[in-house]
Coordinates of C-alpha atoms in Angstrom, one line a residue:
M1 CA -0.1 0.0 0.0
N2 CA 2.8 2.4 0.7
K3 CA 4.4 1.7 -2.6
I4 CA 1.2 2.7 -4.5
T5 CA 0.9 5.9 -2.3
N6 CA 4.5 6.8 -3.0
F7 CA 3.6 6.3 -6.7
F8 CA 0.8 8.7 -6.8
K9 CA 2.8 11.2 -4.8
S10 CA 5.5 11.1 -7.4
V11 CA 2.9 11.6 -10.2
F12 CA 1.5 14.7 -8.3
N13 CA 5.0 16.2 -7.7
F14 CA 5.9 15.5 -11.4
I15 CA 2.6 17.3 -12.6
D16 CA 3.2 20.2 -10.2
R17 CA 6.9 20.6 -11.1
Y18 CA 6.6 20.2 -14.9
F19 CA 3.1 21.5 -15.6
I20 CA 1.6 23.9 -13.0
M21 CA 4.7 26.0 -12.2
P22 CA 5.7 26.4 -15.8
I23 CA 2.1 27.5 -16.7
T24 CA 2.1 29.9 -14.0
R25 CA 5.5 31.4 -14.8
L26 CA 4.3 31.7 -18.5
A27 CA 1.2 33.7 -17.5
F28 CA 3.3 36.2 -15.6
R29 CA 5.7 36.6 -18.4
I30 CA 3.1 37.1 -21.0
T31 CA 1.3 39.9 -18.8
K32 CA 4.7 41.3 -18.4
K33 CA 5.7 41.4 -22.0
I34 CA 2.5 43.0 -23.4
N35 CA 2.6 45.7 -20.6
V36 CA -1.1 45.3 -19.9
P37 CA -1.4 45.9 -16.2
N38 CA -4.0 43.6 -14.9
K39 CA -4.2 43.5 -11.1
K40 CA -7.3 41.5 -11.1
F41 CA -5.6 38.8 -13.2
E42 CA -2.6 38.6 -11.2
S43 CA -4.6 38.5 -8.0
W44 CA -6.8 35.8 -9.4
L45 CA -3.9 33.7 -10.5
S46 CA -2.0 34.2 -7.3
K47 CA -4.9 32.8 -5.3
Q48 CA -4.3 29.3 -3.7
S49 CA -7.8 28.2 -4.6
T50 CA -7.1 29.2 -8.3
L51 CA -3.9 27.1 -8.3
L52 CA -5.7 24.1 -6.6
F53 CA -8.4 24.0 -9.3
L54 CA -6.1 24.6 -12.1
S55 CA -3.9 21.7 -10.8
L56 CA -6.9 19.5 -10.4
F57 CA -8.0 20.2 -13.8
L58 CA -4.6 19.4 -15.5
A59 CA -4.4 16.3 -13.4
I60 CA -7.8 15.1 -14.8
V61 CA -6.6 15.9 -18.3
I62 CA -3.5 14.1 -17.9
F63 CA -5.2 11.0 -16.3
I64 CA -7.4 10.7 -19.3
V65 CA -4.6 11.1 -21.8
V66 CA -2.5 8.3 -20.1
D67 CA -5.5 6.0 -19.4
Q68 CA -6.7 6.3 -23.0
K69 CA -3.1 5.8 -24.2
I70 CA -3.6 9.0 -26.4
I71 CA 0.2 9.8 -25.4
N72 CA 2.8 7.1 -24.6
F73 CA 5.0 8.8 -21.7
S74 CA 7.1 5.8 -21.7
S75 CA 8.2 3.1 -24.1
Q76 CA 7.1 -0.5 -24.0
S77 CA 9.3 -2.6 -21.6
A78 CA 9.7 -6.2 -20.4
E79 CA 10.2 -7.9 -17.2
V80 CA 11.1 -11.6 -16.8
F81 CA 10.2 -13.6 -13.7
K82 CA 12.6 -16.7 -13.6
D83 CA 11.9 -20.1 -12.1
Q84 CA 8.3 -19.6 -11.2
K85 CA 6.9 -22.5 -9.4
V86 CA 4.1 -24.6 -11.5
N87 CA 1.0 -25.3 -9.4
V88 CA -1.0 -28.3 -10.6
I89 CA -4.5 -28.8 -10.0
Y90 CA -5.6 -32.5 -10.0
N91 CA -6.6 -35.2 -7.5
E92 CA -3.4 -36.2 -5.8
E93 CA -4.8 -39.1 -3.9
Q94 CA -6.1 -40.7 -7.0
Y95 CA -3.6 -40.0 -9.8
V96 CA 0.2 -39.6 -10.5
V97 CA 1.2 -36.9 -13.1
E98 CA 4.5 -37.1 -15.0
G99 CA 6.0 -34.6 -17.7
L100 CA 5.2 -31.2 -16.2
P101 CA 8.2 -28.8 -15.5
E102 CA 8.7 -27.9 -12.0
K103 CA 9.4 -24.3 -12.8
V104 CA 9.1 -22.1 -15.8
D105 CA 10.0 -18.4 -16.8
V106 CA 7.4 -15.7 -17.3
T107 CA 7.9 -12.6 -19.3
L108 CA 5.7 -9.6 -18.8
I109 CA 5.5 -6.9 -21.5
G110 CA 3.9 -3.3 -21.0
R111 CA 4.5 0.0 -19.9
K112 CA 7.0 0.6 -17.0
A113 CA 4.1 2.2 -14.9
E114 CA 2.1 -0.9 -15.5
L115 CA 4.9 -3.4 -15.0
Y116 CA 5.6 -1.7 -11.6
I117 CA 1.9 -2.2 -10.7
A118 CA 2.1 -5.7 -11.9
K119 CA 5.0 -6.5 -9.8
Q120 CA 3.3 -5.1 -6.7
S121 CA 0.0 -6.7 -7.3
S122 CA -0.9 -10.4 -6.3
S123 CA -1.3 -12.9 -9.0
N124 CA -2.5 -16.5 -9.2
G125 CA 0.9 -17.6 -10.3
V126 CA 1.6 -20.4 -12.8
T127 CA -1.0 -23.1 -12.9
V128 CA -1.9 -26.2 -14.9
D129 CA -5.4 -27.3 -14.4
L130 CA -5.8 -31.0 -15.0
T131 CA -9.4 -31.4 -13.4
G132 CA -11.3 -33.9 -15.4
L133 CA -8.6 -35.5 -17.5
T134 CA -8.5 -39.2 -17.2
P135 CA -5.3 -41.5 -17.3
G136 CA -3.4 -41.2 -20.5
T137 CA -1.2 -38.7 -22.4
H138 CA -2.5 -35.1 -22.7
K139 CA -1.2 -31.8 -24.0
V140 CA -2.0 -29.1 -21.4
N141 CA -1.5 -25.1 -21.5
I142 CA 0.8 -23.8 -18.7
Q143 CA -1.0 -20.2 -17.8
Y144 CA 0.0 -17.2 -15.7
G145 CA -2.9 -15.7 -13.7
Q146 CA -2.2 -12.1 -14.1
G147 CA -5.2 -9.8 -13.6
L148 CA -4.0 -6.5 -15.3
S149 CA -5.5 -6.1 -18.8
G150 CA -2.7 -3.7 -20.0
I151 CA 0.0 -6.3 -19.5
E152 CA 1.0 -9.1 -22.1
Y153 CA 2.7 -12.3 -20.7
S154 CA 4.4 -15.3 -22.2
V155 CA 5.2 -18.6 -20.4
N156 CA 8.4 -20.6 -21.4
P157 CA 7.5 -23.4 -21.9
S158 CA 3.8 -22.6 -22.4
V159 CA 2.7 -26.2 -23.3
A160 CA 3.6 -29.5 -21.7
T161 CA 2.7 -33.2 -22.5
V162 CA 1.7 -34.9 -19.4
I163 CA 1.0 -38.6 -18.6
I164 CA -1.5 -39.2 -16.0
Y165 CA -1.4 -42.6 -14.2
E166 CA -3.7 -44.4 -11.6
K167 CA -2.1 -44.4 -8.2
V168 CA -1.6 -47.9 -6.7
S169 CA -0.2 -48.9 -3.4
D170 CA 1.8 -52.0 -2.0
T171 CA 3.4 -52.7 1.3
R172 CA 7.1 -53.4 1.7
N173 CA 9.6 -54.5 4.3
L174 CA 11.6 -51.7 5.8
T175 CA 15.4 -51.9 6.2
Y176 CA 18.0 -49.4 7.2
D177 CA 21.4 -47.9 6.2
I178 CA 23.5 -45.8 8.4
V179 CA 25.1 -42.7 7.0
N180 CA 27.6 -40.3 8.3
D181 CA 28.9 -42.6 10.8
N182 CA 32.5 -41.4 10.1
K183 CA 31.5 -38.2 11.8
L184 CA 31.1 -39.8 15.2
D185 CA 33.9 -39.8 17.7
T186 CA 36.4 -42.5 16.8
T187 CA 35.5 -44.3 20.2
L188 CA 32.0 -44.6 19.1
I189 CA 30.1 -47.3 17.0
V190 CA 26.5 -47.8 16.0
N191 CA 25.8 -50.9 18.1
G192 CA 22.1 -51.4 17.1
I193 CA 19.0 -49.7 15.3
K194 CA 15.5 -50.3 16.4
L195 CA 13.1 -48.8 13.7
S196 CA 9.5 -47.5 14.7
T197 CA 8.1 -49.7 12.1
D198 CA 9.4 -52.6 10.1
E199 CA 7.2 -52.1 7.1
V200 CA 5.7 -49.1 4.9
T201 CA 3.2 -48.6 2.1
I202 CA 4.5 -47.2 -1.2
R203 CA 2.3 -45.4 -3.7
G204 CA 2.9 -44.3 -7.1
A205 CA 2.2 -45.3 -10.8
E206 CA 2.1 -49.0 -11.0
Y207 CA 5.2 -49.2 -13.3
K208 CA 7.2 -47.6 -10.5
V209 CA 5.8 -49.5 -7.6
N210 CA 6.8 -52.7 -9.6
Q211 CA 10.4 -51.3 -9.9
V212 CA 11.1 -51.1 -6.2
A213 CA 13.3 -53.8 -5.0
T214 CA 13.9 -52.5 -1.4
V215 CA 12.9 -49.5 0.8
K216 CA 15.3 -48.3 3.4
A217 CA 15.4 -45.7 6.2
L218 CA 18.6 -43.7 6.0
I219 CA 19.8 -43.3 9.7
D220 CA 22.0 -40.1 9.7
V221 CA 23.7 -40.1 12.8
D222 CA 25.0 -36.7 12.2
N223 CA 21.6 -35.5 13.1
L224 CA 21.8 -37.1 16.6
S225 CA 21.3 -34.3 19.3
K226 CA 23.9 -36.0 21.4
K227 CA 26.7 -38.1 20.1
E228 CA 27.6 -40.1 23.2
A229 CA 27.2 -43.5 24.3
G230 CA 23.7 -44.6 25.0
I231 CA 20.3 -45.0 23.4
Q232 CA 18.9 -42.0 21.6
T233 CA 15.8 -41.2 19.5
L234 CA 16.2 -39.9 16.0
N235 CA 12.9 -38.5 14.4
D236 CA 11.9 -37.4 10.9
I237 CA 14.2 -40.2 9.3
T238 CA 14.1 -40.0 5.5
L239 CA 12.8 -43.0 3.5
K240 CA 14.4 -44.0 0.1
A241 CA 13.2 -46.8 -2.4
Y242 CA 15.5 -48.4 -4.6
D243 CA 15.3 -50.8 -7.8
N244 CA 17.5 -53.8 -8.3
A245 CA 20.5 -51.6 -9.8
G246 CA 20.5 -49.4 -6.5
N247 CA 18.9 -46.4 -8.7
V248 CA 16.3 -44.3 -6.5
V249 CA 12.6 -44.8 -7.5
D250 CA 10.3 -41.9 -7.0
V251 CA 7.5 -43.1 -5.1
E252 CA 5.4 -41.8 -2.1
F253 CA 5.6 -43.3 1.5
V254 CA 3.0 -44.0 4.2
P255 CA 4.1 -43.0 6.7
S256 CA 6.3 -40.4 5.0
K257 CA 8.9 -40.1 7.8
I258 CA 9.6 -42.6 10.7
S259 CA 11.6 -42.6 14.0
A260 CA 14.3 -44.9 15.3
E261 CA 16.1 -45.6 18.5
V262 CA 19.9 -45.4 17.9
D263 CA 22.2 -47.4 20.3
L264 CA 25.6 -45.7 20.5
A265 CA 28.3 -47.8 22.3
S266 CA 32.2 -47.5 23.1
P267 CA 33.4 -51.1 23.1
S268 CA 37.1 -51.3 24.0
K269 CA 39.7 -53.8 25.0
K270 CA 43.2 -53.5 26.7
V271 CA 45.9 -55.4 24.6
T272 CA 49.6 -55.9 25.1
L273 CA 52.3 -54.7 22.6
N274 CA 54.7 -56.7 20.6
F275 CA 58.3 -55.7 19.7
V276 CA 59.0 -56.4 16.0
P277 CA 62.5 -55.5 14.9
E278 CA 63.2 -55.0 11.1
G279 CA 66.4 -54.7 9.4
T280 CA 70.0 -55.8 10.5
L281 CA 72.0 -54.4 13.2
A282 CA 75.6 -53.3 12.7
T283 CA 78.1 -56.3 12.4
G284 CA 78.9 -58.0 15.7
K285 CA 76.0 -56.4 17.5
S286 CA 72.9 -57.8 19.1
M287 CA 70.0 -56.6 21.1
S288 CA 70.0 -57.6 24.7
G289 CA 66.7 -55.8 25.9
Y290 CA 64.1 -53.3 25.2
T291 CA 61.3 -51.3 27.0
F292 CA 58.4 -49.4 25.9
S293 CA 57.0 -46.2 27.5
Q294 CA 53.8 -48.2 28.1
N295 CA 53.3 -51.9 27.7
D296 CA 49.7 -52.0 26.7
V297 CA 47.1 -50.0 24.7
V298 CA 43.5 -49.6 24.7
V299 CA 41.7 -50.4 21.2
Y300 CA 38.3 -49.4 20.2
G301 CA 35.9 -51.2 17.7
D302 CA 33.1 -53.4 17.1
S303 CA 32.9 -56.5 19.5
E304 CA 33.5 -59.2 16.8
T305 CA 36.8 -57.4 15.8
L306 CA 37.9 -56.9 19.4
S307 CA 37.5 -60.6 20.1
K308 CA 40.1 -61.4 17.4
V309 CA 42.8 -58.7 18.6
N310 CA 44.9 -59.8 21.6
S311 CA 48.3 -57.8 20.9
L312 CA 49.4 -55.2 18.5
D313 CA 52.8 -55.1 16.8
V314 CA 55.3 -52.2 17.2
I315 CA 57.5 -52.4 14.1
V316 CA 61.0 -51.0 14.8
D317 CA 63.8 -50.4 12.2
V318 CA 67.0 -51.5 13.8
S319 CA 69.2 -51.2 10.7
N320 CA 72.9 -50.5 11.4
L321 CA 72.2 -49.7 15.1
S322 CA 75.4 -50.3 17.3
A323 CA 74.8 -48.6 20.6
D324 CA 71.9 -48.1 22.9
T325 CA 69.1 -45.8 21.5
S326 CA 65.6 -44.6 22.2
F327 CA 63.2 -43.5 19.5
R328 CA 59.4 -43.0 18.9
A329 CA 57.6 -46.0 17.1
E330 CA 54.2 -46.2 15.6
I331 CA 51.7 -48.8 16.8
K332 CA 50.2 -50.6 13.9
K333 CA 46.4 -50.5 13.9
P334 CA 44.7 -53.7 12.5
T335 CA 41.8 -53.4 10.0
G336 CA 38.6 -53.1 11.7
I337 CA 40.0 -51.0 14.8
K338 CA 38.8 -47.6 14.9
T339 CA 41.1 -46.0 17.1
L340 CA 43.8 -46.6 19.7
S341 CA 44.2 -44.8 23.1
V342 CA 47.6 -43.8 21.8
N343 CA 49.3 -44.3 18.4
Y344 CA 53.0 -44.1 19.4
V345 CA 55.2 -45.3 22.1
T346 CA 58.8 -44.7 22.8
V347 CA 61.2 -47.7 22.5
S348 CA 64.5 -48.0 24.5
L349 CA 66.6 -50.4 22.9
N350 CA 69.9 -51.9 24.4
I351 CA 72.7 -53.1 22.0
T352 CA 75.7 -55.3 23.1
D353 CA 78.3 -57.5 21.5
S354 CA 76.9 -60.7 19.8
S355 CA 77.8 -64.0 21.2
S356 CA 80.7 -65.7 19.3
E357 CA 78.9 -69.1 19.2
P358 CA 75.3 -69.4 17.9
V359 CA 73.0 -72.0 19.4
Q360 CA 71.7 -74.9 17.5
F361 CA 68.2 -76.6 17.8
N362 CA 66.3 -79.4 16.1
I363 CA 62.7 -78.2 15.7
P364 CA 60.1 -80.5 14.5
L365 CA 58.7 -79.3 11.0
T366 CA 54.9 -78.7 10.9
G367 CA 52.3 -78.0 8.3
L368 CA 50.0 -74.9 8.9
N369 CA 46.7 -74.2 7.3
V370 CA 46.1 -77.7 6.1
S371 CA 42.5 -78.1 4.5
E372 CA 39.8 -80.0 6.6
G373 CA 40.1 -83.6 5.9
L374 CA 43.7 -83.7 5.1
I375 CA 46.9 -84.5 6.7
A376 CA 50.4 -83.3 5.9
Q377 CA 53.6 -85.3 6.4
P378 CA 57.1 -84.2 5.7
I379 CA 59.5 -86.1 3.4
N380 CA 63.1 -85.8 4.3
N381 CA 66.1 -87.6 5.8
D382 CA 65.8 -85.9 9.1
N383 CA 62.6 -87.6 10.2
G384 CA 60.8 -84.4 10.0
F385 CA 63.1 -82.1 12.0
I386 CA 64.6 -78.7 11.0
N387 CA 68.2 -77.5 12.3
V388 CA 67.6 -74.0 13.4
E389 CA 70.5 -71.6 14.3
V390 CA 69.9 -68.8 16.8
Q391 CA 72.1 -65.9 17.1
G392 CA 72.1 -63.0 19.6
A393 CA 73.6 -61.6 22.9
A394 CA 74.9 -64.3 25.2
S395 CA 72.3 -63.1 28.0
V396 CA 69.5 -63.8 25.5
L397 CA 70.7 -67.0 23.9
S398 CA 70.8 -68.4 27.7
T399 CA 67.0 -68.0 28.1
I400 CA 65.9 -69.8 24.7
N401 CA 64.9 -73.5 24.7
E402 CA 63.4 -75.6 21.9
S403 CA 59.7 -74.9 22.9
D404 CA 60.4 -71.2 22.1
I405 CA 61.1 -72.1 18.4
T406 CA 58.5 -73.1 15.7
A407 CA 59.3 -74.3 12.2
Y408 CA 56.7 -74.7 9.6
V409 CA 55.6 -74.6 5.9
D410 CA 52.3 -72.8 4.8
L411 CA 50.1 -75.0 2.9
T412 CA 47.1 -72.9 2.6
G413 CA 44.7 -73.9 -0.3
L414 CA 46.5 -77.0 -1.3
G415 CA 45.0 -80.3 -1.9
E416 CA 46.2 -84.0 -2.1
G417 CA 49.8 -84.3 -3.5
T418 CA 53.6 -83.6 -2.9
Y419 CA 54.8 -80.0 -2.6
T420 CA 57.9 -78.2 -1.9
R421 CA 57.5 -75.2 0.2
E422 CA 59.6 -72.5 2.0
V423 CA 60.5 -73.3 5.7
I424 CA 59.6 -70.5 8.1
V425 CA 61.2 -70.2 11.5
K426 CA 59.8 -68.1 14.4
G427 CA 60.9 -67.5 18.0
T428 CA 59.1 -66.0 21.0
N429 CA 62.1 -63.7 21.9
P430 CA 62.3 -61.0 19.3
L431 CA 65.8 -60.1 20.5
A432 CA 67.2 -63.2 18.9
I433 CA 67.9 -63.9 15.2
Y434 CA 66.5 -67.4 13.9
R435 CA 67.8 -69.0 10.6
S436 CA 66.7 -72.5 9.3
K437 CA 69.6 -74.6 7.9
R438 CA 67.3 -75.8 5.1
L439 CA 65.3 -73.0 3.0
E440 CA 62.8 -75.6 1.8
A441 CA 61.0 -78.7 2.8
T442 CA 59.0 -81.2 0.9
V443 CA 55.6 -82.6 2.2
T444 CA 53.0 -84.8 1.2
I445 CA 49.3 -84.1 1.7
S446 CA 46.8 -86.9 1.8
K447 CA 43.4 -87.7 3.2
R448 CA 43.0 -88.2 6.9
K449 CA 42.3 -91.7 7.6

């Protein structure tokens, strides 16, 4: 309302400035030029009532001229309204409509004053009336509901080909997917989800309903009000329907939104650390001892993964070391573990002279990872024993015995037959060096009797 009032004030000021005042000045100049003193005329012209009536008369004349378009005070102009929402009139409970654009552009053409008024005036917007149309394909007009007669308009696009379908419904089981769980604290996991319903009704065109292979609730844990251990309720969960290829199918859901109880947990376990040296010390040197800044670490992950983890390796590069040293080493995190209480420890390593005489052991050869129902037997002249040489510091060698050493061949995936495989030797004390006198061994795999 204020904009319209200001518009008419502007019109009145325009008339007063460019018509009334110039006419008044012109009258005084004429009387002065012809030197005809006329006190009565001057007195009459200078009266406030005379100027008021004269202004009113001229305003009426100008209004008639403008309204009847006798004179164009401004040229034709155009105004484009982009991305206007298309409102569709039809029975949404009974039908599904495809083919209509969601938004169109509307161009208004007219004089600037009329366009200004049109922009301030309310309209019915862009509408498509499908009332009375039956299922099938139809061409329909897209119209703009502008009430001003002096304005021309065009809609782009102005015509659309629509397909009307009968709406059908079907009931489907509801599952869920968890999204944004990577945004949770690394010590937290989603331990369980309980949906408010285990089935929903889908509605839409019959061909789309038939495309739906699965319906899922998207559990966005980033929307939880509290991200801490415990059971929390998540409302207004989005539902999605997918076809066999995983593409989203556009259907309606009843109910359109659901809720769920989200169980956040923080499973953890304390495990020990293993010292795993890599590389070769300086010639004539061996490790006599080591210490960690801490001997265990807390690991976080799901319960199934935690049950398989009892220790973690700390891999230490000892290449060319010849004297006692301390350094920071990374703790190797296994697959499936979300986080550790610490990622690094300080390792203090003691270096001393190697013993001049290595220790010799005869260790029985075993076959690991033999398939079920089969048995492996070594074929050699040593009755299945491997000669193992152990080197290290004298203080370390004195603590090692045969039970601390294992010699084996890996038979993963092998069936019946005879195979030659690499001999692998390991010991429980990581400060010593273990070497097999034989690099390979031959074994026979047969059915277990």
